[in-house]
mmCIF file of C-alpha atoms in Angstrom:
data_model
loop_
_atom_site.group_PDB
_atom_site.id
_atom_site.type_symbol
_atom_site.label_atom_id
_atom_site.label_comp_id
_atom_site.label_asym_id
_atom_site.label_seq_id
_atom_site.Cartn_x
_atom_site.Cartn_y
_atom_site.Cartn_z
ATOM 1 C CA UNK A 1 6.255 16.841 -20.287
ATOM 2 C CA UNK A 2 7.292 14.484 -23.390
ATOM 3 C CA UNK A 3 8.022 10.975 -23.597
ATOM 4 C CA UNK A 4 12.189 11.184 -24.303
ATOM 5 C CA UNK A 5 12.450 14.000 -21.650
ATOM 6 C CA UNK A 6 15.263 14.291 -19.279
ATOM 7 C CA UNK A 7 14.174 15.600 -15.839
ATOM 8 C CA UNK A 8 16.367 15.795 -12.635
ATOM 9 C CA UNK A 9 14.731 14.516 -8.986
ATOM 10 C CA UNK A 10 15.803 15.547 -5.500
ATOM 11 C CA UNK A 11 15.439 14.057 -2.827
ATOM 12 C CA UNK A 12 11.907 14.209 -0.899
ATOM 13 C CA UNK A 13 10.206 15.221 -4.615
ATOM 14 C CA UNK A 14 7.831 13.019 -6.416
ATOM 15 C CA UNK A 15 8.789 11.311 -9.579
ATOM 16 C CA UNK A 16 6.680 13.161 -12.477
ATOM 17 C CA UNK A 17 5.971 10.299 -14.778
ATOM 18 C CA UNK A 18 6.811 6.715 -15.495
ATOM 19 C CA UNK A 19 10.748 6.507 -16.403
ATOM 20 C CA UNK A 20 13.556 5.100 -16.273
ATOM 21 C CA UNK A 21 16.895 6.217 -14.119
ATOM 22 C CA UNK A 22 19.664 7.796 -16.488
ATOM 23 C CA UNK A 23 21.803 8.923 -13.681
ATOM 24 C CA UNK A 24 22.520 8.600 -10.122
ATOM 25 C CA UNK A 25 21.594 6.594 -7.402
ATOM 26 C CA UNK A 26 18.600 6.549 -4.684
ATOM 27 C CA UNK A 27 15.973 4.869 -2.726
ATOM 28 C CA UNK A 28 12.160 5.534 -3.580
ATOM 29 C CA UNK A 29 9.115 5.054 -1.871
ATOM 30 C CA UNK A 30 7.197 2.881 -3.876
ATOM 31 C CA UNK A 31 4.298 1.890 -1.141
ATOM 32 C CA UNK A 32 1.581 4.008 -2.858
ATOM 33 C CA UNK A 33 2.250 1.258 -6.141
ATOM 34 C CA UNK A 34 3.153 -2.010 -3.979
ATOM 35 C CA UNK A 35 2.225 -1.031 -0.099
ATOM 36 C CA UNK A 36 5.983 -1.908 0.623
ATOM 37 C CA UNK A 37 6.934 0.535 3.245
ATOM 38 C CA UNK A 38 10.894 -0.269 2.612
ATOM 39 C CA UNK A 39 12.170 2.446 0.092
ATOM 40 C CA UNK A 40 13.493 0.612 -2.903
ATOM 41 C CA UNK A 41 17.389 1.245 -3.980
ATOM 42 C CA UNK A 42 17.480 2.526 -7.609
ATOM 43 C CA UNK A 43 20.637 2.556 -9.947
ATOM 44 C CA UNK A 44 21.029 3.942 -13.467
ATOM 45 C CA UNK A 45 18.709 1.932 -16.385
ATOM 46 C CA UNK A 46 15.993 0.823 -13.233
ATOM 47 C CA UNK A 47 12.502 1.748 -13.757
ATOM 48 C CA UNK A 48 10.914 4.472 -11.655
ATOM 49 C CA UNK A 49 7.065 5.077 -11.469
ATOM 50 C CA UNK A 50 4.927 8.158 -11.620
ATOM 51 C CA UNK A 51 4.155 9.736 -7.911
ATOM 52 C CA UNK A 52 6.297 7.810 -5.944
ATOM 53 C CA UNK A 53 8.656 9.651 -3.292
ATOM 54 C CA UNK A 54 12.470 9.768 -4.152
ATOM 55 C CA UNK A 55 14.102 9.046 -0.689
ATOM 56 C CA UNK A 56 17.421 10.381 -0.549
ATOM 57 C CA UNK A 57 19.768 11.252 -3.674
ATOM 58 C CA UNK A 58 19.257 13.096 -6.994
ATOM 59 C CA UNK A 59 18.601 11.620 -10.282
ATOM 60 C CA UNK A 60 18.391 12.212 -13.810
ATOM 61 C CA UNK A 61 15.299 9.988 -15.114
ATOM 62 C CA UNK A 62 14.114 9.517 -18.998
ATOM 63 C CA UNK A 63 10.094 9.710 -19.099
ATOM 64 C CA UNK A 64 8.999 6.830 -20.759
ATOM 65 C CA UNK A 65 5.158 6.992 -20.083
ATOM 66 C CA UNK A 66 3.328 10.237 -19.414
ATOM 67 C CA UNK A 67 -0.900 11.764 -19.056
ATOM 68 C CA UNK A 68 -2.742 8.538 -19.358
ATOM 69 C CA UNK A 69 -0.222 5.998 -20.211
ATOM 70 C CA UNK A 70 1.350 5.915 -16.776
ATOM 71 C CA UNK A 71 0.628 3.596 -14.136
ATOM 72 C CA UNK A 72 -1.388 5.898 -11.806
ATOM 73 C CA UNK A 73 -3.491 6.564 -14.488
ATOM 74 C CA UNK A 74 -4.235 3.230 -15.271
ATOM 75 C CA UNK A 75 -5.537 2.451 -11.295
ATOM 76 C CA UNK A 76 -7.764 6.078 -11.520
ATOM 77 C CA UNK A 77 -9.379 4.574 -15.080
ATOM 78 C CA UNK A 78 -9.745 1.493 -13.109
ATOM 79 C CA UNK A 79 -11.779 2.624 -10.659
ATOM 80 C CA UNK A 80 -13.909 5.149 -13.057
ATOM 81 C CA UNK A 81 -14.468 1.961 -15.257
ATOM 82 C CA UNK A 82 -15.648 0.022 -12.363
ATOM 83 C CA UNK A 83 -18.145 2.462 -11.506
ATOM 84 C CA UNK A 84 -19.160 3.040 -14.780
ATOM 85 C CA UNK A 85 -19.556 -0.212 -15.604
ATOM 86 C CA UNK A 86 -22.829 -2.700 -15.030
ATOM 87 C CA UNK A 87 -23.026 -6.253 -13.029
ATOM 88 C CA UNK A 88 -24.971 -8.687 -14.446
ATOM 89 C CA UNK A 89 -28.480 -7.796 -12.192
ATOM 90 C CA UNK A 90 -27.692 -4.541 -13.498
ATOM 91 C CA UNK A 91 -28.166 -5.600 -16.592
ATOM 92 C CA UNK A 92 -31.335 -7.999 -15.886
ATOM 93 C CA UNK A 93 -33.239 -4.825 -14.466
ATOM 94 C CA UNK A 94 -32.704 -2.715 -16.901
ATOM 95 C CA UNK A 95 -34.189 -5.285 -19.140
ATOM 96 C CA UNK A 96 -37.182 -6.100 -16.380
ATOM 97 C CA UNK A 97 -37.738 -1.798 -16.693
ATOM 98 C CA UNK A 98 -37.526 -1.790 -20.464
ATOM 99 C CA UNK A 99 -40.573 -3.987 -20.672
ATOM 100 C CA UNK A 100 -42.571 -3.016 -17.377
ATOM 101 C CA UNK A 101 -41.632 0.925 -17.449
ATOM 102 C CA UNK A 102 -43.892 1.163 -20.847
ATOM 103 C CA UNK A 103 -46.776 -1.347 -19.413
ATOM 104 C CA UNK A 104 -47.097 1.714 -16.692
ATOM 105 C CA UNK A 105 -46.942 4.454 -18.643
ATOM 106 C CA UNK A 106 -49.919 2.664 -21.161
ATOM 107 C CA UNK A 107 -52.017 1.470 -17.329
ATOM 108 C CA UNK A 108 -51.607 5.312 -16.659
ATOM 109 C CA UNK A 109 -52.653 6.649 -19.562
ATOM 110 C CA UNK A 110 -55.845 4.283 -19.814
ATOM 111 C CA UNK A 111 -56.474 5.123 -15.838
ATOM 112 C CA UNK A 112 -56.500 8.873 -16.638
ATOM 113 C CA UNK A 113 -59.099 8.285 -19.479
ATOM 114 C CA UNK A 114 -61.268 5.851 -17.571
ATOM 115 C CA UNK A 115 -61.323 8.221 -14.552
ATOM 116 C CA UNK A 116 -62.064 11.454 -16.832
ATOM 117 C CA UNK A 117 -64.646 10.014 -18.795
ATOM 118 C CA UNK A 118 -66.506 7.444 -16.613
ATOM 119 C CA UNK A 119 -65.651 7.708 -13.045
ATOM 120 C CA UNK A 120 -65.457 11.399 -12.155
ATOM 121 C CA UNK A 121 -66.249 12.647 -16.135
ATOM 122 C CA UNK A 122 -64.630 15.991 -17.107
ATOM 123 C CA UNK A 123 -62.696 16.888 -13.632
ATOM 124 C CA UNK A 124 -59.042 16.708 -14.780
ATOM 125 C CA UNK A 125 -57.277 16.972 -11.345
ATOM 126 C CA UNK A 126 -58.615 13.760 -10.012
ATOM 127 C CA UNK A 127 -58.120 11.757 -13.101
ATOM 128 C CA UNK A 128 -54.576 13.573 -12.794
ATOM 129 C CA UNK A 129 -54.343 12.140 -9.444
ATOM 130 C CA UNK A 130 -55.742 8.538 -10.224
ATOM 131 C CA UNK A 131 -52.559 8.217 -13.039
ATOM 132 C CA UNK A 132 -50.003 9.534 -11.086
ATOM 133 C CA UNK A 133 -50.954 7.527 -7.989
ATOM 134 C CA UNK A 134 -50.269 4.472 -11.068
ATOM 135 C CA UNK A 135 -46.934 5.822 -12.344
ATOM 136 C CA UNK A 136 -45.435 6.135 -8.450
ATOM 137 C CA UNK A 137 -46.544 2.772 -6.898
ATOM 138 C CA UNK A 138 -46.345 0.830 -10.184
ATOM 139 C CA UNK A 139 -42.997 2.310 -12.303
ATOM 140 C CA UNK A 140 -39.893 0.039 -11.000
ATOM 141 C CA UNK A 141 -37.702 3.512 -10.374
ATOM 142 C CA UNK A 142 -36.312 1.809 -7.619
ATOM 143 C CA UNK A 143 -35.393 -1.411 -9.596
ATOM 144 C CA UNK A 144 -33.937 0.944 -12.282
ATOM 145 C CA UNK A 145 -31.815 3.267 -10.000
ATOM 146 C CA UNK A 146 -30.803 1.325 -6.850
ATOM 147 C CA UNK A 147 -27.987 -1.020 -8.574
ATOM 148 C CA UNK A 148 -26.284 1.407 -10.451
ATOM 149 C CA UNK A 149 -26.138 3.130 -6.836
ATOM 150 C CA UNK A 150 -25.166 0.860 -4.689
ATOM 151 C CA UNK A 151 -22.621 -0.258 -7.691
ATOM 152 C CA UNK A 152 -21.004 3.563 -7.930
ATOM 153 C CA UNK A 153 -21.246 3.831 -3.673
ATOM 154 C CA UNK A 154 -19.666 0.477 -2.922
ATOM 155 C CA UNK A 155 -16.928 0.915 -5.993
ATOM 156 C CA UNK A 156 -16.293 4.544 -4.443
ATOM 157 C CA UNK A 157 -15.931 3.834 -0.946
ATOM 158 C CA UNK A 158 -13.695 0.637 -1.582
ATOM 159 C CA UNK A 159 -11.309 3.108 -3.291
ATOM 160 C CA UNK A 160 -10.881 5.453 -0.311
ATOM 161 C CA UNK A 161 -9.967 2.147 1.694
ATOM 162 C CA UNK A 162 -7.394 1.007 -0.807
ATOM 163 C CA UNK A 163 -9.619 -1.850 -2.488
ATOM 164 C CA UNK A 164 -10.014 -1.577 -6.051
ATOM 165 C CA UNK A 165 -12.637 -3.476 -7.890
ATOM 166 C CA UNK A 166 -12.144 -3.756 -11.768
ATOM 167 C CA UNK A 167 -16.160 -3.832 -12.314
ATOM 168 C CA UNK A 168 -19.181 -4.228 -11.269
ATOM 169 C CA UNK A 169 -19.405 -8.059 -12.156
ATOM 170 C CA UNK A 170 -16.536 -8.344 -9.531
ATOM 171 C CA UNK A 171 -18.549 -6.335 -6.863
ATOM 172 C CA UNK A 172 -21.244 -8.817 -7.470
ATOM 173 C CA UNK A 173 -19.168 -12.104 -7.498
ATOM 174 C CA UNK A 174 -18.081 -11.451 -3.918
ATOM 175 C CA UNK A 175 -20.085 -13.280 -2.697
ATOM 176 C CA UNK A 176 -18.988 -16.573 -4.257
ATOM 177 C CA UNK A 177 -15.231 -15.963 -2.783
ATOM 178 C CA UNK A 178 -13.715 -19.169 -2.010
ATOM 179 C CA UNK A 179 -9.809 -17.677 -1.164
ATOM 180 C CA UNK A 180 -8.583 -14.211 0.051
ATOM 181 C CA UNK A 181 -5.185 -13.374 -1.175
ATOM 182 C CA UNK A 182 -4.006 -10.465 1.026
ATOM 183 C CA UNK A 183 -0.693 -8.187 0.304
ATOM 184 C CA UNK A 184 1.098 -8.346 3.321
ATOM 185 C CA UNK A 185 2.805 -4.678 3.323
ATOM 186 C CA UNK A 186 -0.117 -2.317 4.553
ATOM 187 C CA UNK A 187 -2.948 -4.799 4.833
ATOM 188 C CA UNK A 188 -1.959 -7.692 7.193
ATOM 189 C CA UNK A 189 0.903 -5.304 8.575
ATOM 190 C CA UNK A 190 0.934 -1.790 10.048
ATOM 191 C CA UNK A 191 3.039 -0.774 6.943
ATOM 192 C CA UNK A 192 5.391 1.580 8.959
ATOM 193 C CA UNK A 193 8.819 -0.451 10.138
ATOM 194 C CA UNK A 194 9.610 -0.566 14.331
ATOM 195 C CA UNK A 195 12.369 -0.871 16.536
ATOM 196 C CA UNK A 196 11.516 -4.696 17.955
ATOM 197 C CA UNK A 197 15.181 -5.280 19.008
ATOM 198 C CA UNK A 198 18.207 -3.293 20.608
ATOM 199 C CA UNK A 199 20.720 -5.148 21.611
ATOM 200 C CA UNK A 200 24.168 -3.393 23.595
ATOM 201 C CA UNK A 201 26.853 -5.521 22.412
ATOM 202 C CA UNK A 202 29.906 -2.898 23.604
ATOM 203 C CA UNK A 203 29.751 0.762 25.852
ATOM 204 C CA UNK A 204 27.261 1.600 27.564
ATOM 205 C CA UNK A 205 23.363 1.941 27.126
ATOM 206 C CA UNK A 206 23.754 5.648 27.091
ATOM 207 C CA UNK A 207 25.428 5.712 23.704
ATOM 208 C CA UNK A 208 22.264 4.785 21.745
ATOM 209 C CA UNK A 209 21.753 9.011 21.996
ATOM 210 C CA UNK A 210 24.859 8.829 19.329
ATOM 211 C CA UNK A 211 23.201 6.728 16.867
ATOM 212 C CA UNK A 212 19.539 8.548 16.956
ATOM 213 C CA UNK A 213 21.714 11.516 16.211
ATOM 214 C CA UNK A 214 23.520 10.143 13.376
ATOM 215 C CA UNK A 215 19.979 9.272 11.839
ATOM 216 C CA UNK A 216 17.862 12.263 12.671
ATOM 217 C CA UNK A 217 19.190 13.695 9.082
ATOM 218 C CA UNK A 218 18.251 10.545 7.302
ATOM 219 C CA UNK A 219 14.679 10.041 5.309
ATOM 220 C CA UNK A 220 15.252 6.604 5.318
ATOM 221 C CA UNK A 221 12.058 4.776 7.012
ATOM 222 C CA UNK A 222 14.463 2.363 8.794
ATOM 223 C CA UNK A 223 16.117 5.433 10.335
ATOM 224 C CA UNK A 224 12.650 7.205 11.417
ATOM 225 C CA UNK A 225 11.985 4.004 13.014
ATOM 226 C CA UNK A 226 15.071 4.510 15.198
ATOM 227 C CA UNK A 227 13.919 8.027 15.697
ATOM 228 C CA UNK A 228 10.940 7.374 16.716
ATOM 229 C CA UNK A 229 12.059 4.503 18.913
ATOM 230 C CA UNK A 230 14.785 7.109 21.156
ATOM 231 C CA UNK A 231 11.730 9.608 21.239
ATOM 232 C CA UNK A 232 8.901 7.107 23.011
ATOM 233 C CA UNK A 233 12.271 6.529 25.214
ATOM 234 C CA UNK A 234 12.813 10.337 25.969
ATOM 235 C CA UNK A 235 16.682 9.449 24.557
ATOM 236 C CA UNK A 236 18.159 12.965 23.835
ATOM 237 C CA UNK A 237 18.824 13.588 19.952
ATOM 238 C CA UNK A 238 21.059 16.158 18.947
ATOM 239 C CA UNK A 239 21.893 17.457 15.425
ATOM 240 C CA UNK A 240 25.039 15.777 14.120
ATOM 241 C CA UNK A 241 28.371 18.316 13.010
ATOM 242 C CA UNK A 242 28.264 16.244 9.577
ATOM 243 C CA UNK A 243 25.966 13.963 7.872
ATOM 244 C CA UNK A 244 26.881 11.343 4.736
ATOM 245 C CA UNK A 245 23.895 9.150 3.504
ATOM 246 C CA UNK A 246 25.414 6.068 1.787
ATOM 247 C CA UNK A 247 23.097 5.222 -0.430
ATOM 248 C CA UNK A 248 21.613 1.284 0.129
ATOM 249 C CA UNK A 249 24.266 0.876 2.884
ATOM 250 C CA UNK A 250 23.208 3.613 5.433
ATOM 251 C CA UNK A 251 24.929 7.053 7.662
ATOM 252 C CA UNK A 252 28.204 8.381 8.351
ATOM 253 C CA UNK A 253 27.412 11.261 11.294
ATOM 254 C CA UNK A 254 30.364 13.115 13.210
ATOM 255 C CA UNK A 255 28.317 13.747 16.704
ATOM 256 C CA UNK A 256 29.682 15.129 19.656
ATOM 257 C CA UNK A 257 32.874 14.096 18.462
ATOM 258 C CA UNK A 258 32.331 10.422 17.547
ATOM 259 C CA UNK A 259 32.785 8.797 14.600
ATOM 260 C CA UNK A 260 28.954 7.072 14.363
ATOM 261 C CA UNK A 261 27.954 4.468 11.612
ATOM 262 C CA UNK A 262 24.887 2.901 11.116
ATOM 263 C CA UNK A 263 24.068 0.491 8.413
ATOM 264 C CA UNK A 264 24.489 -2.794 7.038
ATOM 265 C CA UNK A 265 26.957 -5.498 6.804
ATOM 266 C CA UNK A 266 28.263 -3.910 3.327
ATOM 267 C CA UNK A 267 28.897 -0.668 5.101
ATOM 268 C CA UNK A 268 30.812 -1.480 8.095
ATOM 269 C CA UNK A 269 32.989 -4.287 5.972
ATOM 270 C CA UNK A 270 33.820 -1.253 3.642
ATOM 271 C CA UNK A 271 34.674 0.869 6.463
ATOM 272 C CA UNK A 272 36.926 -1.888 8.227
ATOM 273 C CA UNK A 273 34.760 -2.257 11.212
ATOM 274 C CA UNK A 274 34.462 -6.051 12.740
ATOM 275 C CA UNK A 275 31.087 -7.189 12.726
ATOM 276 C CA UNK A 276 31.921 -10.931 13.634
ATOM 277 C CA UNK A 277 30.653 -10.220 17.194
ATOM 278 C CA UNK A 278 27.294 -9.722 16.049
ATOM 279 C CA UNK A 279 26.964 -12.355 13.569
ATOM 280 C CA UNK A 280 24.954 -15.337 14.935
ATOM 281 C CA UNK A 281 22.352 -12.171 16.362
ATOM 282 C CA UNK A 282 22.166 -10.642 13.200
ATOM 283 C CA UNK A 283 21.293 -14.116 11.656
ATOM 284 C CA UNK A 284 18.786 -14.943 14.476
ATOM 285 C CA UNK A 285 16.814 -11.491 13.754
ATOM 286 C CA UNK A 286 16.861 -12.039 9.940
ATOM 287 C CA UNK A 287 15.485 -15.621 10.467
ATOM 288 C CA UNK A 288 12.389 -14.133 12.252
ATOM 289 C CA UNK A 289 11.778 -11.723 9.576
ATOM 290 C CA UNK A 290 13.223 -8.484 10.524
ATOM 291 C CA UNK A 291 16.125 -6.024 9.003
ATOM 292 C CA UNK A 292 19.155 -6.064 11.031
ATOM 293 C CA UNK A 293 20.861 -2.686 11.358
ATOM 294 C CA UNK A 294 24.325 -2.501 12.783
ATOM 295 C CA UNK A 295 25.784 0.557 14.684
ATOM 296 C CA UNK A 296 29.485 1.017 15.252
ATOM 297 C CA UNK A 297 31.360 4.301 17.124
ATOM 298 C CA UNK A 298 34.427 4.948 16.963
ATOM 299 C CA UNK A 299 35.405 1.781 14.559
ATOM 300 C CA UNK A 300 33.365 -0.805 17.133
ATOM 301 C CA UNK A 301 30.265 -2.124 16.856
ATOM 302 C CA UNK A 302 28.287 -0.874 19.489
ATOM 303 C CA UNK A 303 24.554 -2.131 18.830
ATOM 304 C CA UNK A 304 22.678 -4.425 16.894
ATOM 305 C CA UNK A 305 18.789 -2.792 16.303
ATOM 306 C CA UNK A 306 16.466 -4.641 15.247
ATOM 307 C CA UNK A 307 13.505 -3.376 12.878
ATOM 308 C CA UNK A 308 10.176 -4.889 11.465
ATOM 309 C CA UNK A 309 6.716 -4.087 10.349
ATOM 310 C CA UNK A 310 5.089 -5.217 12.936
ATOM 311 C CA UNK A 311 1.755 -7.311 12.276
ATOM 312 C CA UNK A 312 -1.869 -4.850 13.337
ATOM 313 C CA UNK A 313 -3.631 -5.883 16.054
ATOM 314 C CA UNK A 314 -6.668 -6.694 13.846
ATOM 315 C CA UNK A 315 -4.846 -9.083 11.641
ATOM 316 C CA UNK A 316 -5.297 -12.111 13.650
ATOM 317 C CA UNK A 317 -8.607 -11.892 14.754
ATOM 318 C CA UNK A 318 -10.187 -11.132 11.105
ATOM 319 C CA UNK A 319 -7.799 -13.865 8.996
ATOM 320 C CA UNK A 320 -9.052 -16.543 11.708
ATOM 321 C CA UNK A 321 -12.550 -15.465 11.181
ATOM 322 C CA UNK A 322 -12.442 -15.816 7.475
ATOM 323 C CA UNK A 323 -11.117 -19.189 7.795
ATOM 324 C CA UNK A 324 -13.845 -19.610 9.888
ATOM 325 C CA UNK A 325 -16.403 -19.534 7.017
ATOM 326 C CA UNK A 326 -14.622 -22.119 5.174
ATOM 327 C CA UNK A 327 -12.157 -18.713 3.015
ATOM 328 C CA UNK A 328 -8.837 -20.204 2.480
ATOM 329 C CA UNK A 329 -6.530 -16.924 3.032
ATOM 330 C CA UNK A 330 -3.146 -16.225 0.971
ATOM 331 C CA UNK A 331 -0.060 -14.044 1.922
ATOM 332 C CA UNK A 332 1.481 -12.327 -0.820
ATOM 333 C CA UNK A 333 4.422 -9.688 -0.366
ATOM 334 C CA UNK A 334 7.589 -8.383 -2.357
ATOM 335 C CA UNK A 335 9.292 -9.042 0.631
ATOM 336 C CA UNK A 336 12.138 -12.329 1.090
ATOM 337 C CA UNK A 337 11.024 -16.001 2.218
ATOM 338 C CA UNK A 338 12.107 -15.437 5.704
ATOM 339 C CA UNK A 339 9.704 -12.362 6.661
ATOM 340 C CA UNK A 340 6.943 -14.520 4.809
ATOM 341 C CA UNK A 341 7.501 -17.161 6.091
ATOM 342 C CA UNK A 342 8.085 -15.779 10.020
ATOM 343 C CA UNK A 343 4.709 -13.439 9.538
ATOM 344 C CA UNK A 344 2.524 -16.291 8.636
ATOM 345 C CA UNK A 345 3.770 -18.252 11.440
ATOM 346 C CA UNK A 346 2.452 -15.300 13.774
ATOM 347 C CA UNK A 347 -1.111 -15.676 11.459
ATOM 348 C CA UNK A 348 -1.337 -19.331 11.417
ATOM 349 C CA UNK A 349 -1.316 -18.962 7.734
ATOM 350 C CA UNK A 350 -0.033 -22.230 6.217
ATOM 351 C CA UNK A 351 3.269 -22.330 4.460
ATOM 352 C CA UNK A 352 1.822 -23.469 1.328
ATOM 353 C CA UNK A 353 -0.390 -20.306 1.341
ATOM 354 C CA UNK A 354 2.626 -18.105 1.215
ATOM 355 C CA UNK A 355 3.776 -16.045 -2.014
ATOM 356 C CA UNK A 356 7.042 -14.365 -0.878
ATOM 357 C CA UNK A 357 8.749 -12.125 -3.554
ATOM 358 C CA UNK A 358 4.760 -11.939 -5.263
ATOM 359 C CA UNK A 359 5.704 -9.133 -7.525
ATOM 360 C CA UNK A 360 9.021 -10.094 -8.899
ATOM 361 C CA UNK A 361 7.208 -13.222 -9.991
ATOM 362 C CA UNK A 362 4.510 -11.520 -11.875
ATOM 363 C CA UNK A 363 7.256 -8.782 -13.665
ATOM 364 C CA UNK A 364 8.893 -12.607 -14.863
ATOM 365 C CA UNK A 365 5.725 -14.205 -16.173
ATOM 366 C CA UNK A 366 4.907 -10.708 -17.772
#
């Protein structure tokens, strides 16, 4: 593949290369680049990133960056560098064995001559003995070979826990660490959205069965989360007669006869559905962080779900422990104030410690 190429994308395929989108619409998974679990809603002239899942339309891209100038590449020479590369005590034994390792090999030379000619004259296995005995206890092999180790092990086994370390000057300065920014999609989060929230505003309780059908086509993760929510319920799910994804708004579905939508406030006010009902709810769920979804049958709004990414059970207990040693934590996320702001309240993490929309600053400064 050539920089210049055109190459089309279906849905549930992996973007080649780093490009940009020359046709079509879609959502992709970006969460292996920027831990967001939310799909991201792509339109012609965005970028699009090497290795990243498209959700749920086909596009034309442009490569603009392939082999080792795309971004993937750039986090695997990252990590090679790192263990490749030497901390400063690294660097301070190897100096400490480029003076002592000769000094040895001169104490065992002179032992092996003292031992053949005066102590046990002519017998070569004991003067053998007497210099290697020298060149194990004396030679600093383990002063040589136990950074470099402990460098490539520690840089190695951060990687297969999703923490990258640029050197081995970095591995070493740890343990000066005076503030902890943490990413809040995936790290401080279980990185997978939930149903939190399902409220009946119309019908009957019964109906929700509708709307899991109407999503059980979708590959969107906010419609896996309502999946997965009618399946812990044992809430039947049927296939739907026909199936429309609208891309960044959300599902059309014809099931068991109904008319079923399921979406946002975009999608139901281009469909003529009245959504005033569920107004002050949807703005009370958005105020604690989480993504409102509306569901309509049959032209009325039926229920409001609502869905987060709900904070781990771990977070809490290890952020108050590191500001327990005096380590001032930071939040950072691509997400909106409001989920930053509403997660941090759950984490006692002060406001001033919060860096919502993180990665649309940095792509400015850049």
């Amino acid at each position: 593949m050539q920089v210049g190429d055109y190459i089309i994308v279906k849905p549930g395929e992996k973007i080649p290369v780093d490009g940009e989108v020359t046709k079509g619409t879609t959502s992709i998974d970006e969460s292996m680049i920027t831990g967001e679990s939310i799909p991201v809603d792509k339109n012609e002239k965005d970028p699009v990133i090497g290795s990243t899942i498209n959700k749920n339309g086909t596009i034309t891209m442009t490569a603009k960056k392939v082999g080792k100038d795309t971004a993937l590449a750039g986090i695997i020479k990252i990590v090679e560098d790192a263990q490749g590369s030497k901390a400063p005590i690294q660097r301070m034994a190897d100096k400490i064995s480029g003076i002592f390792v000769p000094i040895v090999v001169v104490i065992a030379i002179v032992t092996f001559a003292v031992w053949f000619f005066t102590v046990d004259p002519g017998v070569w296995s004991s003067a053998l003995e007497a210099s290697i005995a020298v060149l194990v206890i004396a030679c600093p092999c383990a002063l040589g070979l136990a950074t470099p180790t402990s460098i490539m092990v520690g840089s190695g086994r951060g990687a297969e826990q999703g923490i990258l370390f640029k050197g081995g000057e970095y591995l070493e300065g740890t343990q000066a660490i005076e503030a902890v920014l943490l990413d809040k999609t995936g790290t401080i989060t279980e990185g997978k959205p939930r149903v939190t929230d399902v409220l009946t505003l119309s019908g009957k309780e019964e109906d929700f069965s509708l709307v899991a059908s109407a999503e059980k086509r979708s590959e969107h993760p906010l419609a896996e989360a309502v999946i997965a929510y009618a399946t812990e319920r044992e809430i039947t799910v049927i296939d739907p007669a026909s199936f429309e994804a609208v891309s960044g708004h959300g599902v059309f579905a014809k099931v068991d006869g109904y008319d079923v939508y399921v979406g946002t406030r975009k999608l139901m006010n281009e469909r003529g559905i009245n959504i005033s009902d569920a107004e002050d709810q949807m703005k009370n769920f958005e105020q604690e962080g989480k993504t409102a979804v509306l569901a309509a049958i049959d032209g009325e709004v039926r229920f409001l779900i609502a869905i987060a990414d709900t904070v781990k059970q771990t977070s809490k207990q290890a952020i108050k422990d590191l500001q327990g040693i005096g380590i001032e934590v930071y939040m950072m996320t691509g997400d909106n104030t409001l989920t930053a702001k509403a997660v941090a309240k759950e984490l006692d993490i002060p406001n001033n410690h919060v860096l919502p929309k993180f990665y649309q600053s940095i792509k400015q400064v850049k």
